[in-house]
Short mmCIF file of C-alpha atoms in Angstrom, two decimals:
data_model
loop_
_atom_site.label_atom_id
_atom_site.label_comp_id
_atom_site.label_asym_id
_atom_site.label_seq_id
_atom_site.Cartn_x
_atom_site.Cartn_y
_atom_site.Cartn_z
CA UNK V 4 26.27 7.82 7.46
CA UNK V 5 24.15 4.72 6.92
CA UNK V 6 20.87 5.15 5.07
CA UNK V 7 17.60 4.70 7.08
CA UNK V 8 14.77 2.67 7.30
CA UNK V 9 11.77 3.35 9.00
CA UNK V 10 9.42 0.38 10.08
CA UNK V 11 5.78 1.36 10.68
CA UNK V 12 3.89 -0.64 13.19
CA UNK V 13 5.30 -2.60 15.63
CA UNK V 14 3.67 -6.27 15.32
CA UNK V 15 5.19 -9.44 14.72
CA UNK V 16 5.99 -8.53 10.76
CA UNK V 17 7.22 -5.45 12.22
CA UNK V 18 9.62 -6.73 14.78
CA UNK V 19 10.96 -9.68 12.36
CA UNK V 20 11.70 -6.46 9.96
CA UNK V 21 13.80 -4.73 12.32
CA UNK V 22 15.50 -7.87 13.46
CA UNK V 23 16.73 -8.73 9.71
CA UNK V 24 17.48 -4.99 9.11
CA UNK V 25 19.75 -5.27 11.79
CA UNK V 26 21.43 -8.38 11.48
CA UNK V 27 22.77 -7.91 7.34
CA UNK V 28 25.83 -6.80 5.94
CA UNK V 29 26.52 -3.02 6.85
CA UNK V 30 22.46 -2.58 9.05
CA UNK V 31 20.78 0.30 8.14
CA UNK V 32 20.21 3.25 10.72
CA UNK V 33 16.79 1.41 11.35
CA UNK V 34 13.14 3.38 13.24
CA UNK V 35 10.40 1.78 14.28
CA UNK V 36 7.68 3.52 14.46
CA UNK V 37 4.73 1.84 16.41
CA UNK V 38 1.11 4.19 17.30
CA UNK V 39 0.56 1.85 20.16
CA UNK V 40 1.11 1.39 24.02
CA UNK V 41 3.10 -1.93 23.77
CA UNK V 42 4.27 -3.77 20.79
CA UNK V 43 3.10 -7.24 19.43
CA UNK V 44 0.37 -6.38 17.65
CA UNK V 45 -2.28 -9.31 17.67
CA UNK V 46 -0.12 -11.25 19.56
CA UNK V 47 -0.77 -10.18 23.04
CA UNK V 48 -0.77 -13.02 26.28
CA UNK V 49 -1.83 -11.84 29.94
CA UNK V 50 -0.36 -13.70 32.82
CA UNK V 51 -2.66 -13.67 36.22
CA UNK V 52 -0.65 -13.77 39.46
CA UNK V 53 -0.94 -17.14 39.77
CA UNK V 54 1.06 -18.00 36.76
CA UNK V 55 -2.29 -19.04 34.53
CA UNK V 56 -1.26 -17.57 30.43
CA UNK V 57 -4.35 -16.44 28.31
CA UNK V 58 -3.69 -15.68 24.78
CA UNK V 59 -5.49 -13.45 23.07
CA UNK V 60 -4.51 -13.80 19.36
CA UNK V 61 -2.20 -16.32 17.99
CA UNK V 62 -0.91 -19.49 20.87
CA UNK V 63 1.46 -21.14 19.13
CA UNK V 64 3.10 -21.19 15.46
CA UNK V 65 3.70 -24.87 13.24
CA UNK V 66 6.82 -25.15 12.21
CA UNK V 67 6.03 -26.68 9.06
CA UNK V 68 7.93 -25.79 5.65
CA UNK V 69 10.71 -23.28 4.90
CA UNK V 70 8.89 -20.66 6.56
CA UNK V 71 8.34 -22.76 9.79
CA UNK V 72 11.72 -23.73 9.69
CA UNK V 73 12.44 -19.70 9.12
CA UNK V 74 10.68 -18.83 12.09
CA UNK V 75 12.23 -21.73 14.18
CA UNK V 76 16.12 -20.23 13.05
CA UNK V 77 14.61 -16.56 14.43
CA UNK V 78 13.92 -18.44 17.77
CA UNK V 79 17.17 -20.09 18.12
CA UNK V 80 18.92 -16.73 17.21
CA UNK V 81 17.60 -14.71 19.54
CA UNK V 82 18.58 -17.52 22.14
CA UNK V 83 14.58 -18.19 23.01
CA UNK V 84 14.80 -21.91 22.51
CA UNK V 85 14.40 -22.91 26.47
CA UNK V 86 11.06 -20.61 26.36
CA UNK V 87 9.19 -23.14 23.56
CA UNK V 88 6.53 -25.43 24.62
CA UNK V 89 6.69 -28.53 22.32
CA UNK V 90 3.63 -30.38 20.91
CA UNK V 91 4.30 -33.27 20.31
CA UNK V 92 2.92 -34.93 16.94
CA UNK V 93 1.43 -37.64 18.76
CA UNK V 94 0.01 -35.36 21.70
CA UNK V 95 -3.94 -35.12 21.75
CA UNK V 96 -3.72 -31.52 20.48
CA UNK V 97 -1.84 -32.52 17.45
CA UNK V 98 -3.86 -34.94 16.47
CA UNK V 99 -7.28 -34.14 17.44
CA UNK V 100 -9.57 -31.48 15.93
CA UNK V 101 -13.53 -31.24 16.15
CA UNK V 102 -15.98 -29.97 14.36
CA UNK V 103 -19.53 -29.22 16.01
CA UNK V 104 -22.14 -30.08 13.61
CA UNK V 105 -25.94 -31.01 14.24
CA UNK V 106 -25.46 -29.97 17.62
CA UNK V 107 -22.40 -32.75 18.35
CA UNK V 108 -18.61 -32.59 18.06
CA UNK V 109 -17.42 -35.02 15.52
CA UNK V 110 -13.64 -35.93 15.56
CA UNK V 111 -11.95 -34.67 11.74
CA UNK V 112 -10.44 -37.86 10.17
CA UNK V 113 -6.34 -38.51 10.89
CA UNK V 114 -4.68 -41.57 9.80
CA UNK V 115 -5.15 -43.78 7.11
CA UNK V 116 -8.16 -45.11 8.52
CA UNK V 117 -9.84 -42.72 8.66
CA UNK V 118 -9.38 -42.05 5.05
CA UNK V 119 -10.61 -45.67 3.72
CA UNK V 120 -13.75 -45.17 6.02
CA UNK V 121 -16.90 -42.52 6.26
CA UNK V 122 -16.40 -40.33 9.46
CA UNK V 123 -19.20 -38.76 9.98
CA UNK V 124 -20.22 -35.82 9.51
CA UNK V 125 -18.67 -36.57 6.35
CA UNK V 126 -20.94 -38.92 4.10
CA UNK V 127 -18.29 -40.93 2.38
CA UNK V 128 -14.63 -42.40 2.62
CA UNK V 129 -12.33 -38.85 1.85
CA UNK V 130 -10.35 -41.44 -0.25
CA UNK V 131 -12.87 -41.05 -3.09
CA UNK V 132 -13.02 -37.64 -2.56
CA UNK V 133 -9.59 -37.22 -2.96
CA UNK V 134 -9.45 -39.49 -5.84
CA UNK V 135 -12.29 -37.63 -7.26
CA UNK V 136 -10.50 -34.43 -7.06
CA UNK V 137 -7.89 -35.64 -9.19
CA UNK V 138 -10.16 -36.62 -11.61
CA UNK V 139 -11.93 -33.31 -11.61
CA UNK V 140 -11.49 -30.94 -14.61
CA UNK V 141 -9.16 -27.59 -13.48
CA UNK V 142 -10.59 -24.35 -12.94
CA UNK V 143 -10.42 -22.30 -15.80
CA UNK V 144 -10.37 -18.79 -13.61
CA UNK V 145 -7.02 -17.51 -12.03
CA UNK V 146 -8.86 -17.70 -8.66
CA UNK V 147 -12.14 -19.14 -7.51
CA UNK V 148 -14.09 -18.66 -3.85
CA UNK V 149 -13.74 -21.46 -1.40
CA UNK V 150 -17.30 -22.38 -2.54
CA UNK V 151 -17.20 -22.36 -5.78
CA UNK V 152 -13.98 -25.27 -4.93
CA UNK V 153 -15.84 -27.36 -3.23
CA UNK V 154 -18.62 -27.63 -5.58
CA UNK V 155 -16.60 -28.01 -8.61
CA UNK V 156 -14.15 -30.57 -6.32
CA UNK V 157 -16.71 -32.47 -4.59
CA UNK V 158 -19.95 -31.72 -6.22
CA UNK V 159 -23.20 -30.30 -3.44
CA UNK V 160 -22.56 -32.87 -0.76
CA UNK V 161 -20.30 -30.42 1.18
CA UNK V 162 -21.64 -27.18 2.21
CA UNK V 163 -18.90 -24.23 2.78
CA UNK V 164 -21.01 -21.15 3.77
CA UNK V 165 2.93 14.68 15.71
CA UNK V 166 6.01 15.02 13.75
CA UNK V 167 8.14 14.46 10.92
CA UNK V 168 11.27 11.24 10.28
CA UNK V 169 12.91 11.50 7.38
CA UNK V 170 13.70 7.91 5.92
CA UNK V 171 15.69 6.99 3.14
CA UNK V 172 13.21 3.67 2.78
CA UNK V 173 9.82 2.73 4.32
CA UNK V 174 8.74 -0.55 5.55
CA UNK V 175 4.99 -0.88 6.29
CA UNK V 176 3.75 -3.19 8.18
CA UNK V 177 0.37 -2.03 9.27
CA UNK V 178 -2.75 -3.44 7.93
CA UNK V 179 -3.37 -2.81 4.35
CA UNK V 180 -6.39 -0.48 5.12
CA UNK V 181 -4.50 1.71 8.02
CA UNK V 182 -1.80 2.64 5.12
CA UNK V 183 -4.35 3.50 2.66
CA UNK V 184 -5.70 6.26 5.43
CA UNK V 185 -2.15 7.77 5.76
CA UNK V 186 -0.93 7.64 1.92
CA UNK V 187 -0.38 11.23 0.46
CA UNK V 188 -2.71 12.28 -2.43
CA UNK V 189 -0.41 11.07 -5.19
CA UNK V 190 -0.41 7.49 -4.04
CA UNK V 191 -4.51 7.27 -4.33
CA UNK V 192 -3.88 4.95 -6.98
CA UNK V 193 -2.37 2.74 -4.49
CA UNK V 194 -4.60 3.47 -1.73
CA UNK V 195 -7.62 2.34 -4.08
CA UNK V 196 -5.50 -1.10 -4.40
CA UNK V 197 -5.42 -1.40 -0.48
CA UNK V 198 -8.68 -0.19 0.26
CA UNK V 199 -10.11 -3.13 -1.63
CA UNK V 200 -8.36 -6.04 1.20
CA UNK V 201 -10.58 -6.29 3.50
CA UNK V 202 -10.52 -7.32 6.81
CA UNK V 203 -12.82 -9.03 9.85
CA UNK V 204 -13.15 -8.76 13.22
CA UNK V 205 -12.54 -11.27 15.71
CA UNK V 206 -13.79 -11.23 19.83
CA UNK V 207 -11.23 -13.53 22.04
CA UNK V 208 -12.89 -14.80 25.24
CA UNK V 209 -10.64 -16.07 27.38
CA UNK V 210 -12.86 -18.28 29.99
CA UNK V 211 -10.84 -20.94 33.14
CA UNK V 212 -13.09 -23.46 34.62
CA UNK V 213 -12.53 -25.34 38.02
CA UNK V 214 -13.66 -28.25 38.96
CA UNK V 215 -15.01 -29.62 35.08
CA UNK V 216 -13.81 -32.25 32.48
CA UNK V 217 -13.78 -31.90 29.09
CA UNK V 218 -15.69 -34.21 27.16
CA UNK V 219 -13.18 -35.01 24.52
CA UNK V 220 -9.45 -34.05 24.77
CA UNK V 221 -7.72 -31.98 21.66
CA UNK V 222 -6.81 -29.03 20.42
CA UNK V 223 -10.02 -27.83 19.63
CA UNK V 224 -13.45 -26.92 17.92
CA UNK V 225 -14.47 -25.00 14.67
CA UNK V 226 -18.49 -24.23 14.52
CA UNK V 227 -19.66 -24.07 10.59
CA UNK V 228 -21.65 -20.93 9.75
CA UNK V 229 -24.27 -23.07 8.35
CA UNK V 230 -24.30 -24.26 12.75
CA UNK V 231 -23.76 -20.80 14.29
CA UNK V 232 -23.42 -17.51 12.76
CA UNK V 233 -21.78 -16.08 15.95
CA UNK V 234 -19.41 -18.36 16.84
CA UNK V 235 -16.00 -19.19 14.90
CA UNK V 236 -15.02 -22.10 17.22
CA UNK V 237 -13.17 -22.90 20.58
CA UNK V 238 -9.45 -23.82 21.56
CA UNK V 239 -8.90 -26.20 24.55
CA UNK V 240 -5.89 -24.09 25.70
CA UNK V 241 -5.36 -26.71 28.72
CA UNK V 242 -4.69 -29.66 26.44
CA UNK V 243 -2.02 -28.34 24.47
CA UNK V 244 -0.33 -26.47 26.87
CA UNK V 245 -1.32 -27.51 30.80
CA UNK V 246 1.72 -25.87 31.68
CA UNK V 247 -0.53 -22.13 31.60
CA UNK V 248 -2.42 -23.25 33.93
CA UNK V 249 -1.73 -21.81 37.14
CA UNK V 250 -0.57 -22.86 40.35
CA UNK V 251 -2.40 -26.14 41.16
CA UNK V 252 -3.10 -27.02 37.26
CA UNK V 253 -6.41 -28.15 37.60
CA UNK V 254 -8.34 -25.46 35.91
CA UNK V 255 -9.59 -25.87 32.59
CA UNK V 256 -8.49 -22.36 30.25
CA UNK V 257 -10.73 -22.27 27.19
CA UNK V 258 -10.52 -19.40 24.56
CA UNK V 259 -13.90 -18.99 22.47
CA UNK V 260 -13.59 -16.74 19.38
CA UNK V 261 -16.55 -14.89 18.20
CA UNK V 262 -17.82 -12.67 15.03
CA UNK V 263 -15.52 -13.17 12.16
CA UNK V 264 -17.55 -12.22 8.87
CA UNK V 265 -20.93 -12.62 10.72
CA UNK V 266 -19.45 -10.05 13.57
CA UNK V 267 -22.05 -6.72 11.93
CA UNK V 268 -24.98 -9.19 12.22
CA UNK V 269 -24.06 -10.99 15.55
CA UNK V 270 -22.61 -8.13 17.66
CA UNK V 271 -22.98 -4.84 15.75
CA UNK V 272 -20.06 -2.43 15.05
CA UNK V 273 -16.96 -3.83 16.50
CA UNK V 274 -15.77 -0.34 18.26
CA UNK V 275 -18.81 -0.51 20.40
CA UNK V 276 -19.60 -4.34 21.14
CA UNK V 277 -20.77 -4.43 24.68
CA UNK V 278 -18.31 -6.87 26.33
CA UNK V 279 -20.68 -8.12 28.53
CA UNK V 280 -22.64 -9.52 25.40
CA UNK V 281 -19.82 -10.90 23.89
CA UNK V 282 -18.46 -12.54 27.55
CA UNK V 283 -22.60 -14.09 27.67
CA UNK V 284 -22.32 -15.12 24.16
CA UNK V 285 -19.00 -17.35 24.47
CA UNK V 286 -20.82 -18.94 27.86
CA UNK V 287 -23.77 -20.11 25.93
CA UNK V 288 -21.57 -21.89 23.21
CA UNK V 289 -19.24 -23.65 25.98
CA UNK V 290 -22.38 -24.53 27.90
CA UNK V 291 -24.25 -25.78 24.63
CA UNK V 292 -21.10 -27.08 22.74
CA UNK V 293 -19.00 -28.69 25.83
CA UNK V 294 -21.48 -29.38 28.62
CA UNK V 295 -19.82 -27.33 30.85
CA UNK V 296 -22.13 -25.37 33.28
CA UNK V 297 -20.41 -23.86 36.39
CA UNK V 298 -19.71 -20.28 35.52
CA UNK V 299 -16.05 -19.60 35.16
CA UNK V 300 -13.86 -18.37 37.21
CA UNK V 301 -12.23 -15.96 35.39
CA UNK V 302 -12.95 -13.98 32.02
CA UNK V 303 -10.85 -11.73 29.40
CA UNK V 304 -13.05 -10.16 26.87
CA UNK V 305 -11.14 -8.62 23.75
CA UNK V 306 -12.44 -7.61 20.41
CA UNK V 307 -9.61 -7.26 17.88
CA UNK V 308 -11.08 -5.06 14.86
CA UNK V 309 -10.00 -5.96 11.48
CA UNK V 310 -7.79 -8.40 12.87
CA UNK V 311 -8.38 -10.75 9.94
CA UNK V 312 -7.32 -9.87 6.10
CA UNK V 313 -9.79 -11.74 3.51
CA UNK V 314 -7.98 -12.89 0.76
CA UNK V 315 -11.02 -12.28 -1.79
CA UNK V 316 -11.31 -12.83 -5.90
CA UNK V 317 -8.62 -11.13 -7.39
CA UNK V 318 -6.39 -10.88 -4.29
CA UNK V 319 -3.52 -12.16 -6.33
CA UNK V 320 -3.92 -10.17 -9.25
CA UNK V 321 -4.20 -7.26 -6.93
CA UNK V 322 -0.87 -7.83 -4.54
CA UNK V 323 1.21 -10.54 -7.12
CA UNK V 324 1.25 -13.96 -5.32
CA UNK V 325 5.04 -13.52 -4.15
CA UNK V 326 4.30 -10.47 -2.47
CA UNK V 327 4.84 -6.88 -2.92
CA UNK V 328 7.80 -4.25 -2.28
CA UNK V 329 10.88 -2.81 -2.94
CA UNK V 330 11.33 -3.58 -6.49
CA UNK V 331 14.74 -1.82 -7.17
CA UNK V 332 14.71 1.54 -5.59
CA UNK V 333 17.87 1.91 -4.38
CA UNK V 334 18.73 3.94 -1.21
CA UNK V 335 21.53 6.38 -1.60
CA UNK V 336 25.01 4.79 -2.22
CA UNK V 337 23.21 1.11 -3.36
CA UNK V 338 22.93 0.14 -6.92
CA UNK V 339 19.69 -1.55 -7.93
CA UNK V 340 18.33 -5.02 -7.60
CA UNK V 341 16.42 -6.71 -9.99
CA UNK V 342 14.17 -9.56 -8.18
CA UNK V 343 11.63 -11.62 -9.95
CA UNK V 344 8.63 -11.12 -8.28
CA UNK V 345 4.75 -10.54 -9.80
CA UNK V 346 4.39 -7.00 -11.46
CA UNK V 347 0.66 -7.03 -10.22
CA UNK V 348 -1.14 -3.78 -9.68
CA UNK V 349 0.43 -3.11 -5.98
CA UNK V 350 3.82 -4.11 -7.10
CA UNK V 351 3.78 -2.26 -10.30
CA UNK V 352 2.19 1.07 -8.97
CA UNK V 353 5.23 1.11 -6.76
CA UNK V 354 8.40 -0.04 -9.64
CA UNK V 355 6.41 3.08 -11.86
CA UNK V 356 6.72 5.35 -9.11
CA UNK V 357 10.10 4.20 -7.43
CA UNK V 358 8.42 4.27 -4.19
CA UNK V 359 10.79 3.59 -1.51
CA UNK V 360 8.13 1.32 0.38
CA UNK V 361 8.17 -2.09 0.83
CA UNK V 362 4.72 -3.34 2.05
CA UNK V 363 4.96 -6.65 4.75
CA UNK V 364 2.25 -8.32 6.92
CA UNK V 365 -0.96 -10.43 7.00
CA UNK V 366 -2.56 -8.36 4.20
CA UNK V 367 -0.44 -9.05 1.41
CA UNK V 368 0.94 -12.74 1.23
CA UNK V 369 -0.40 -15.00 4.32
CA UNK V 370 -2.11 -14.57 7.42
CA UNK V 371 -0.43 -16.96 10.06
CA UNK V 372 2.58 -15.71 12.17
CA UNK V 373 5.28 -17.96 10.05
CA UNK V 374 3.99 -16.07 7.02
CA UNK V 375 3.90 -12.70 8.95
CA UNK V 376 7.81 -13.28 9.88
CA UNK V 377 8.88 -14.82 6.09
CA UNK V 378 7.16 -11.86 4.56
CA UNK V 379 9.09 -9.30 6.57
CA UNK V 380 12.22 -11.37 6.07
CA UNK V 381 12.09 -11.38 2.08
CA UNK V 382 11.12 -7.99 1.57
CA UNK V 383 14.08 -7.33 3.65
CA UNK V 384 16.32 -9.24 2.13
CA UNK V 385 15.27 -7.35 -1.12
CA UNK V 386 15.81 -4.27 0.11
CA UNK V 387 19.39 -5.14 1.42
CA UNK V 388 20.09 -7.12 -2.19
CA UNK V 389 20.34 -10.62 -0.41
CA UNK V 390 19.83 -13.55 -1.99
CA UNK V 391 16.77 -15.32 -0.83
#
């Protein structure tokens, strides 16, 4: 009988696990276990009778880099390829981002150009500022805040504020925090390690217009902190992908995303935000950010709690900056594999103990869906003693 696996948690890191368990030489007997309704996790999309898509986590993935190209392999396996909708590098939403400072949006420099001139809000060329970070001494700490980067990079000028399943191995791929609630008492030591990777929430308002314009075209607009505590930015979901809009296609869909660090101080607890505030909230900042007054026409409040790991000091000393998991416990009938990956804390608790458990998701090593899918893939491909 072929060993088991059993996958906890049934979002995208989840799903690419099972998919590579099953696909290798001689597939594990694989569970997936998922506390849920519906599986996806944060990636969730509602379609209205009229064909108009809302997203209400991640829209779309860049298939940059071996792990792009990773993902984009997945696709074409499963036979999905007719389903993507292509940006193309020179389409508006590839090449235009905003940022709303001093209460206007200000283009963010692309092109050469735009590098040998100052584009405001910026004060100077970004050429010297590049050149300037070469110049600039290294850090002398293992890892340093965002903050603390800029000002030693670029001086003041810029301002950053029921039952039992027997497994034979264990892939998690819940958040970091959710496994540390569920570990038995001999893995505290662990749990202590998870406990510390925090996590923020986000609220996705999903908003469609008729009958405005847009009063610059891209893919969208991130709001400082130092502008608005309350709001993280908005995504012109008609520009990039018109295609979700409905029968007709002239509404504008626009998804405002809310909270984020500043979500306690903004909203109050996350279980509890009042949807109605949150739905008024994202109205101001398209009314005050894009000029667009009508009220819309149709609204999808969400609040996704903890949604958001937060890589903080120490994250890498804490998880090992290759990731963490199956270090060489073998399942029944497999001899070990040795794989050189970071013995930090997480990693090491589990060689010491040979824990079957493999740990995979946004917590650990990356946060975007193409590191979500690579992470699940490698700690698979451990597990299975595959090359990478």
């Amino acid at each position: 009988m072929p060993p088991t696996v059993a996958v906890v948690g049934g979002g995208i890191s989840g799903l690419a696990a099972c998919y590579h368990l099953a696909r290798g030489p001689n597939p594990p007997k694989v569970l997936l276990l998922e506390a849920g309704a519906r599986l996806g996790g944060w990636l969730q999309s509602t379609r209205t009778p009229d064909g108009a898509v809302f997203e209400h986590g991640p829209r779309g993935i860049r298939p940059g880099g071996a792990v792009g190209a990773d993902t984009l392999h997945m696709v074409s396996e499963l036979g999905l390829e007719g389903d993507i909708l292509p940006v193309p590098g020179d389409h508006p939403a590839s090449r235009n981002r905003f940022l709303y400072v001093g209460g206007a949006l200000h283009k963010l420099p692309s092109g050469l150009g735009a590098l040998l001139r100052p584009v405001p809000p910026f004060s100077r060329a970004l050429l010297w500022s590049g050149v300037r970070d070469l110049l600039a001494p290294a850090g002398t700490a293992p890892d340093e805040t965002v903050h603390a980067f800029a000002q030693r990079r670029f001086g003041r000028e810029l301002t950053l504020d029921d039952g039992t399943v027997t497994a034979d191995h264990v892939i998690s791929a819940i958040p970091a925090a959710a496994l540390a609630e569920v570990l038995p008492a001999e893995a505290e030591p662990l749990a202590q390690e998870l406990r510390r990777i925090p996590a923020v929430s986000v609220a996705v308002v999903n908003l469609q217009y008729e009958g405005v314009t847009l009063p610059v075209t891209g893919f969208g607009h991130l709001v400082p902190s130092s502008e608005d505590t309350s709001v993280l930015g908005i995504v012109y979901d008609s520009v990039a992908f018109p295609q979700h809009d409905g029968a007709g296609g002239t509404s504008v869909r626009l998804t405002v995303m809310l909270g984020g660090a500043w979500f306690g101080q903004s909203f109050g607890d996350p279980a509890a935000a009042a949807p109605a505030l949150l739905l008024r909230r994202a109205q101001e900042a398209v009314r005050e950010q894009l000029g667009l007054e009508p009220a819309p026409t149709r609204c999808i409040v969400r609040v996704h709690q903890a949604c958001i790991p937060q890589y903080t000091l120490g994250h890498w000393q804490r998880t090992g900056k290759g990731g963490t998991g199956d270090r060489g416990v073998p399942w029944p009938g497999r001899r070990p594999t040795r794989v050189p990956i970071p013995a930090e804390r997480i990693g090491r608790f589990l060689a010491e103990q040979q824990l079957p458990l493999s740990l995979v998701g946004a917590s650990y090593a990356g946060v975007s869906v193409n590191d979500c899918i690579a992470s699940a893939k490698a700690a698979v491909g451990r597990l299975l003693g595959q090359p990478r």
